Amino acid sequence: KNRLPAAGCDDVVRTRLYDKLNNKCQKEETNGLLWRHPYDTCGVIRPETWAEDATKSWTTEEARAYLKSNFALAGDGVGSINGIEDAEEIVKNIAGDMSSALVRASSLVS
């Protein structure tokens, strides 16, 4: 998630490698529930080594470790992310904005 603010929409690629590795892990964890065609690609921030790893044979543990360290799920809107905040901060900001908006709205009807 720390890679998201620095990434732009050109850094996002759709790849089957993520899904290949994720399916390998999911097969053992979710009774074989897998992503299937045509929904078998994910948008991720381009990893440094993704192309050369596409043909490797993976153990489940290798796949899980590679997923965790190399892939950040992201869509084309990633370029709009300016920072990562805790959920608590987001809720406080929304509540503060709402309070200000209600004060302004009440002054319009008075």
mmCIF file with all atom_site columns, C-alpha atoms in Angstrom:
data_model
loop_
_atom_site.group_PDB
_atom_site.id
_atom_site.type_symbol
_atom_site.label_atom_id
_atom_site.label_alt_id
_atom_site.label_comp_id
_atom_site.label_asym_id
_atom_site.label_entity_id
_atom_site.label_seq_id
_atom_site.pdbx_PDB_ins_code
_atom_site.Cartn_x
_atom_site.Cartn_y
_atom_site.Cartn_z
_atom_site.occupancy
_atom_site.B_iso_or_equiv
_atom_site.pdbx_formal_charge
_atom_site.auth_seq_id
_atom_site.auth_comp_id
_atom_site.auth_asym_id
_atom_site.auth_atom_id
_atom_site.pdbx_PDB_model_num
ATOM 1   C CA . LYS A 1 1   ? 0.000   0.000   0.000   1.00 0.00 ? 1   LYS A CA 1
ATOM 2   C CA . ASN A 1 2   ? 2.987   2.306   0.427   1.00 0.00 ? 2   ASN A CA 1
ATOM 3   C CA . ARG A 1 3   ? 3.610   2.075   -3.338  1.00 0.00 ? 3   ARG A CA 1
ATOM 4   C CA . LEU A 1 4   ? 0.170   3.451   -4.246  1.00 0.00 ? 4   LEU A CA 1
ATOM 5   C CA . PRO A 1 5   ? 0.742   7.216   -3.694  1.00 0.00 ? 5   PRO A CA 1
ATOM 6   C CA . ALA A 1 6   ? 3.897   7.213   -5.828  1.00 0.00 ? 6   ALA A CA 1
ATOM 7   C CA . ALA A 1 7   ? 2.321   5.241   -8.679  1.00 0.00 ? 7   ALA A CA 1
ATOM 8   C CA . GLY A 1 8   ? 0.616   6.667   -11.725 1.00 0.00 ? 8   GLY A CA 1
ATOM 9   C CA . CYS A 1 9   ? -1.921  5.093   -14.047 1.00 0.00 ? 9   CYS A CA 1
ATOM 10  C CA . ASP A 1 10  ? 0.904   4.104   -16.435 1.00 0.00 ? 10  ASP A CA 1
ATOM 11  C CA . ASP A 1 11  ? 2.423   1.961   -13.681 1.00 0.00 ? 11  ASP A CA 1
ATOM 12  C CA . VAL A 1 12  ? -0.623  -0.333  -13.610 1.00 0.00 ? 12  VAL A CA 1
ATOM 13  C CA . VAL A 1 13  ? -0.617  -3.489  -15.700 1.00 0.00 ? 13  VAL A CA 1
ATOM 14  C CA . ARG A 1 14  ? -3.158  -6.253  -16.103 1.00 0.00 ? 14  ARG A CA 1
ATOM 15  C CA . THR A 1 15  ? -1.481  -9.579  -15.568 1.00 0.00 ? 15  THR A CA 1
ATOM 16  C CA . ARG A 1 16  ? -2.396  -13.216 -15.335 1.00 0.00 ? 16  ARG A CA 1
ATOM 17  C CA . LEU A 1 17  ? 0.697   -13.910 -13.218 1.00 0.00 ? 17  LEU A CA 1
ATOM 18  C CA . TYR A 1 18  ? -0.981  -12.484 -10.107 1.00 0.00 ? 18  TYR A CA 1
ATOM 19  C CA . ASP A 1 19  ? -4.034  -14.642 -10.725 1.00 0.00 ? 19  ASP A CA 1
ATOM 20  C CA . LYS A 1 20  ? -1.956  -17.739 -11.478 1.00 0.00 ? 20  LYS A CA 1
ATOM 21  C CA . LEU A 1 21  ? -0.176  -17.367 -8.139  1.00 0.00 ? 21  LEU A CA 1
ATOM 22  C CA . ASN A 1 22  ? -3.282  -16.307 -6.243  1.00 0.00 ? 22  ASN A CA 1
ATOM 23  C CA . ASN A 1 23  ? -5.221  -19.264 -7.659  1.00 0.00 ? 23  ASN A CA 1
ATOM 24  C CA . LYS A 1 24  ? -2.447  -21.593 -6.494  1.00 0.00 ? 24  LYS A CA 1
ATOM 25  C CA . CYS A 1 25  ? -2.875  -20.262 -2.944  1.00 0.00 ? 25  CYS A CA 1
ATOM 26  C CA . GLN A 1 26  ? -6.688  -20.101 -3.130  1.00 0.00 ? 26  GLN A CA 1
ATOM 27  C CA . LYS A 1 27  ? -6.991  -23.686 -4.335  1.00 0.00 ? 27  LYS A CA 1
ATOM 28  C CA . GLU A 1 28  ? -5.795  -24.864 -0.929  1.00 0.00 ? 28  GLU A CA 1
ATOM 29  C CA . GLU A 1 29  ? -7.528  -22.209 1.158   1.00 0.00 ? 29  GLU A CA 1
ATOM 30  C CA . THR A 1 30  ? -11.004 -21.914 -0.377  1.00 0.00 ? 30  THR A CA 1
ATOM 31  C CA . ASN A 1 31  ? -11.917 -25.389 -1.583  1.00 0.00 ? 31  ASN A CA 1
ATOM 32  C CA . GLY A 1 32  ? -10.820 -24.698 -5.140  1.00 0.00 ? 32  GLY A CA 1
ATOM 33  C CA . LEU A 1 33  ? -12.605 -21.364 -5.653  1.00 0.00 ? 33  LEU A CA 1
ATOM 34  C CA . LEU A 1 34  ? -10.586 -19.766 -8.480  1.00 0.00 ? 34  LEU A CA 1
ATOM 35  C CA . TRP A 1 35  ? -10.711 -16.717 -10.744 1.00 0.00 ? 35  TRP A CA 1
ATOM 36  C CA . ARG A 1 36  ? -11.699 -17.901 -14.200 1.00 0.00 ? 36  ARG A CA 1
ATOM 37  C CA . HIS A 1 37  ? -11.838 -16.454 -17.710 1.00 0.00 ? 37  HIS A CA 1
ATOM 38  C CA . PRO A 1 38  ? -12.805 -13.747 -18.606 1.00 0.00 ? 38  PRO A CA 1
ATOM 39  C CA . TYR A 1 39  ? -12.133 -12.450 -15.085 1.00 0.00 ? 39  TYR A CA 1
ATOM 40  C CA . ASP A 1 40  ? -8.660  -13.913 -14.825 1.00 0.00 ? 40  ASP A CA 1
ATOM 41  C CA . THR A 1 41  ? -6.474  -10.809 -14.841 1.00 0.00 ? 41  THR A CA 1
ATOM 42  C CA . CYS A 1 42  ? -5.856  -8.277  -12.108 1.00 0.00 ? 42  CYS A CA 1
ATOM 43  C CA . GLY A 1 43  ? -4.621  -4.718  -12.214 1.00 0.00 ? 43  GLY A CA 1
ATOM 44  C CA . VAL A 1 44  ? -1.400  -4.409  -10.247 1.00 0.00 ? 44  VAL A CA 1
ATOM 45  C CA . ILE A 1 45  ? 1.422   -1.939  -9.950  1.00 0.00 ? 45  ILE A CA 1
ATOM 46  C CA . ARG A 1 46  ? 4.115   -3.288  -12.236 1.00 0.00 ? 46  ARG A CA 1
ATOM 47  C CA . PRO A 1 47  ? 6.557   -5.393  -10.197 1.00 0.00 ? 47  PRO A CA 1
ATOM 48  C CA . GLU A 1 48  ? 10.262  -5.204  -11.019 1.00 0.00 ? 48  GLU A CA 1
ATOM 49  C CA . THR A 1 49  ? 10.558  -8.864  -12.081 1.00 0.00 ? 49  THR A CA 1
ATOM 50  C CA . TRP A 1 50  ? 7.095   -9.906  -13.193 1.00 0.00 ? 50  TRP A CA 1
ATOM 51  C CA . ALA A 1 51  ? 7.804   -10.845 -16.826 1.00 0.00 ? 51  ALA A CA 1
ATOM 52  C CA . GLU A 1 52  ? 10.691  -13.208 -16.098 1.00 0.00 ? 52  GLU A CA 1
ATOM 53  C CA . ASP A 1 53  ? 8.726   -15.033 -13.405 1.00 0.00 ? 53  ASP A CA 1
ATOM 54  C CA . ALA A 1 54  ? 5.724   -15.866 -15.589 1.00 0.00 ? 54  ALA A CA 1
ATOM 55  C CA . THR A 1 55  ? 6.944   -19.334 -16.581 1.00 0.00 ? 55  THR A CA 1
ATOM 56  C CA . LYS A 1 56  ? 8.358   -20.448 -13.237 1.00 0.00 ? 56  LYS A CA 1
ATOM 57  C CA . SER A 1 57  ? 6.880   -23.438 -11.439 1.00 0.00 ? 57  SER A CA 1
ATOM 58  C CA . TRP A 1 58  ? 5.798   -22.257 -7.975  1.00 0.00 ? 58  TRP A CA 1
ATOM 59  C CA . THR A 1 59  ? 5.203   -23.976 -4.658  1.00 0.00 ? 59  THR A CA 1
ATOM 60  C CA . THR A 1 60  ? 2.293   -22.583 -2.667  1.00 0.00 ? 60  THR A CA 1
ATOM 61  C CA . GLU A 1 61  ? 4.626   -20.985 -0.121  1.00 0.00 ? 61  GLU A CA 1
ATOM 62  C CA . GLU A 1 62  ? 6.744   -19.358 -2.857  1.00 0.00 ? 62  GLU A CA 1
ATOM 63  C CA . ALA A 1 63  ? 3.602   -18.050 -4.532  1.00 0.00 ? 63  ALA A CA 1
ATOM 64  C CA . ARG A 1 64  ? 2.244   -16.617 -1.274  1.00 0.00 ? 64  ARG A CA 1
ATOM 65  C CA . ALA A 1 65  ? 5.564   -14.900 -0.453  1.00 0.00 ? 65  ALA A CA 1
ATOM 66  C CA . TYR A 1 66  ? 5.930   -13.507 -3.992  1.00 0.00 ? 66  TYR A CA 1
ATOM 67  C CA . LEU A 1 67  ? 2.372   -12.162 -3.979  1.00 0.00 ? 67  LEU A CA 1
ATOM 68  C CA . LYS A 1 68  ? 2.942   -10.423 -0.671  1.00 0.00 ? 68  LYS A CA 1
ATOM 69  C CA . SER A 1 69  ? 6.242   -8.813  -1.618  1.00 0.00 ? 69  SER A CA 1
ATOM 70  C CA . ASN A 1 70  ? 5.758   -7.964  -5.302  1.00 0.00 ? 70  ASN A CA 1
ATOM 71  C CA . PHE A 1 71  ? 2.145   -7.143  -6.088  1.00 0.00 ? 71  PHE A CA 1
ATOM 72  C CA . ALA A 1 72  ? 0.082   -4.160  -5.031  1.00 0.00 ? 72  ALA A CA 1
ATOM 73  C CA . LEU A 1 73  ? -3.443  -4.438  -6.428  1.00 0.00 ? 73  LEU A CA 1
ATOM 74  C CA . ALA A 1 74  ? -4.382  -1.203  -8.183  1.00 0.00 ? 74  ALA A CA 1
ATOM 75  C CA . GLY A 1 75  ? -6.573  0.151   -10.945 1.00 0.00 ? 75  GLY A CA 1
ATOM 76  C CA . ASP A 1 76  ? -6.112  2.980   -13.402 1.00 0.00 ? 76  ASP A CA 1
ATOM 77  C CA . GLY A 1 77  ? -7.298  5.478   -10.779 1.00 0.00 ? 77  GLY A CA 1
ATOM 78  C CA . VAL A 1 78  ? -4.149  4.889   -8.733  1.00 0.00 ? 78  VAL A CA 1
ATOM 79  C CA . GLY A 1 79  ? -2.748  8.176   -10.072 1.00 0.00 ? 79  GLY A CA 1
ATOM 80  C CA . SER A 1 80  ? -5.383  10.026  -8.033  1.00 0.00 ? 80  SER A CA 1
ATOM 81  C CA . ILE A 1 81  ? -4.100  8.693   -4.698  1.00 0.00 ? 81  ILE A CA 1
ATOM 82  C CA . ASN A 1 82  ? -2.245  11.386  -2.788  1.00 0.00 ? 82  ASN A CA 1
ATOM 83  C CA . GLY A 1 83  ? -1.666  9.521   0.455   1.00 0.00 ? 83  GLY A CA 1
ATOM 84  C CA . ILE A 1 84  ? -2.689  6.634   2.667   1.00 0.00 ? 84  ILE A CA 1
ATOM 85  C CA . GLU A 1 85  ? -4.663  7.452   5.813   1.00 0.00 ? 85  GLU A CA 1
ATOM 86  C CA . ASP A 1 86  ? -5.980  5.305   8.603   1.00 0.00 ? 86  ASP A CA 1
ATOM 87  C CA . ALA A 1 87  ? -9.721  4.619   8.514   1.00 0.00 ? 87  ALA A CA 1
ATOM 88  C CA . GLU A 1 88  ? -10.107 6.578   11.772  1.00 0.00 ? 88  GLU A CA 1
ATOM 89  C CA . GLU A 1 89  ? -8.647  9.715   10.153  1.00 0.00 ? 89  GLU A CA 1
ATOM 90  C CA . ILE A 1 90  ? -10.882 9.344   7.112   1.00 0.00 ? 90  ILE A CA 1
ATOM 91  C CA . VAL A 1 91  ? -14.000 9.080   9.295   1.00 0.00 ? 91  VAL A CA 1
ATOM 92  C CA . LYS A 1 92  ? -12.933 12.115  11.361  1.00 0.00 ? 92  LYS A CA 1
ATOM 93  C CA . ASN A 1 93  ? -12.368 14.147  8.186   1.00 0.00 ? 93  ASN A CA 1
ATOM 94  C CA . ILE A 1 94  ? -15.765 13.167  6.792   1.00 0.00 ? 94  ILE A CA 1
ATOM 95  C CA . ALA A 1 95  ? -17.488 13.998  10.093  1.00 0.00 ? 95  ALA A CA 1
ATOM 96  C CA . GLY A 1 96  ? -15.716 17.384  10.238  1.00 0.00 ? 96  GLY A CA 1
ATOM 97  C CA . ASP A 1 97  ? -16.647 18.168  6.639   1.00 0.00 ? 97  ASP A CA 1
ATOM 98  C CA . MET A 1 98  ? -20.247 17.159  7.319   1.00 0.00 ? 98  MET A CA 1
ATOM 99  C CA . SER A 1 99  ? -20.457 19.422  10.382  1.00 0.00 ? 99  SER A CA 1
ATOM 100 C CA . SER A 1 100 ? -19.129 22.378  8.376   1.00 0.00 ? 100 SER A CA 1
ATOM 101 C CA . ALA A 1 101 ? -21.559 21.655  5.543   1.00 0.00 ? 101 ALA A CA 1
ATOM 102 C CA . LEU A 1 102 ? -24.518 21.515  7.963   1.00 0.00 ? 102 LEU A CA 1
ATOM 103 C CA . VAL A 1 103 ? -23.524 24.862  9.521   1.00 0.00 ? 103 VAL A CA 1
ATOM 104 C CA . ARG A 1 104 ? -23.292 26.456  6.074   1.00 0.00 ? 104 ARG A CA 1
ATOM 105 C CA . ALA A 1 105 ? -26.602 24.901  5.000   1.00 0.00 ? 105 ALA A CA 1
ATOM 106 C CA . SER A 1 106 ? -28.415 26.098  8.128   1.00 0.00 ? 106 SER A CA 1
ATOM 107 C CA . SER A 1 107 ? -27.225 29.654  7.507   1.00 0.00 ? 107 SER A CA 1
ATOM 108 C CA . LEU A 1 108 ? -28.804 29.533  4.043   1.00 0.00 ? 108 LEU A CA 1
ATOM 109 C CA . VAL A 1 109 ? -32.290 28.762  5.376   1.00 0.00 ? 109 VAL A CA 1
ATOM 110 C CA . SER A 1 110 ? -32.203 31.233  8.279   1.00 0.00 ? 110 SER A CA 1
#
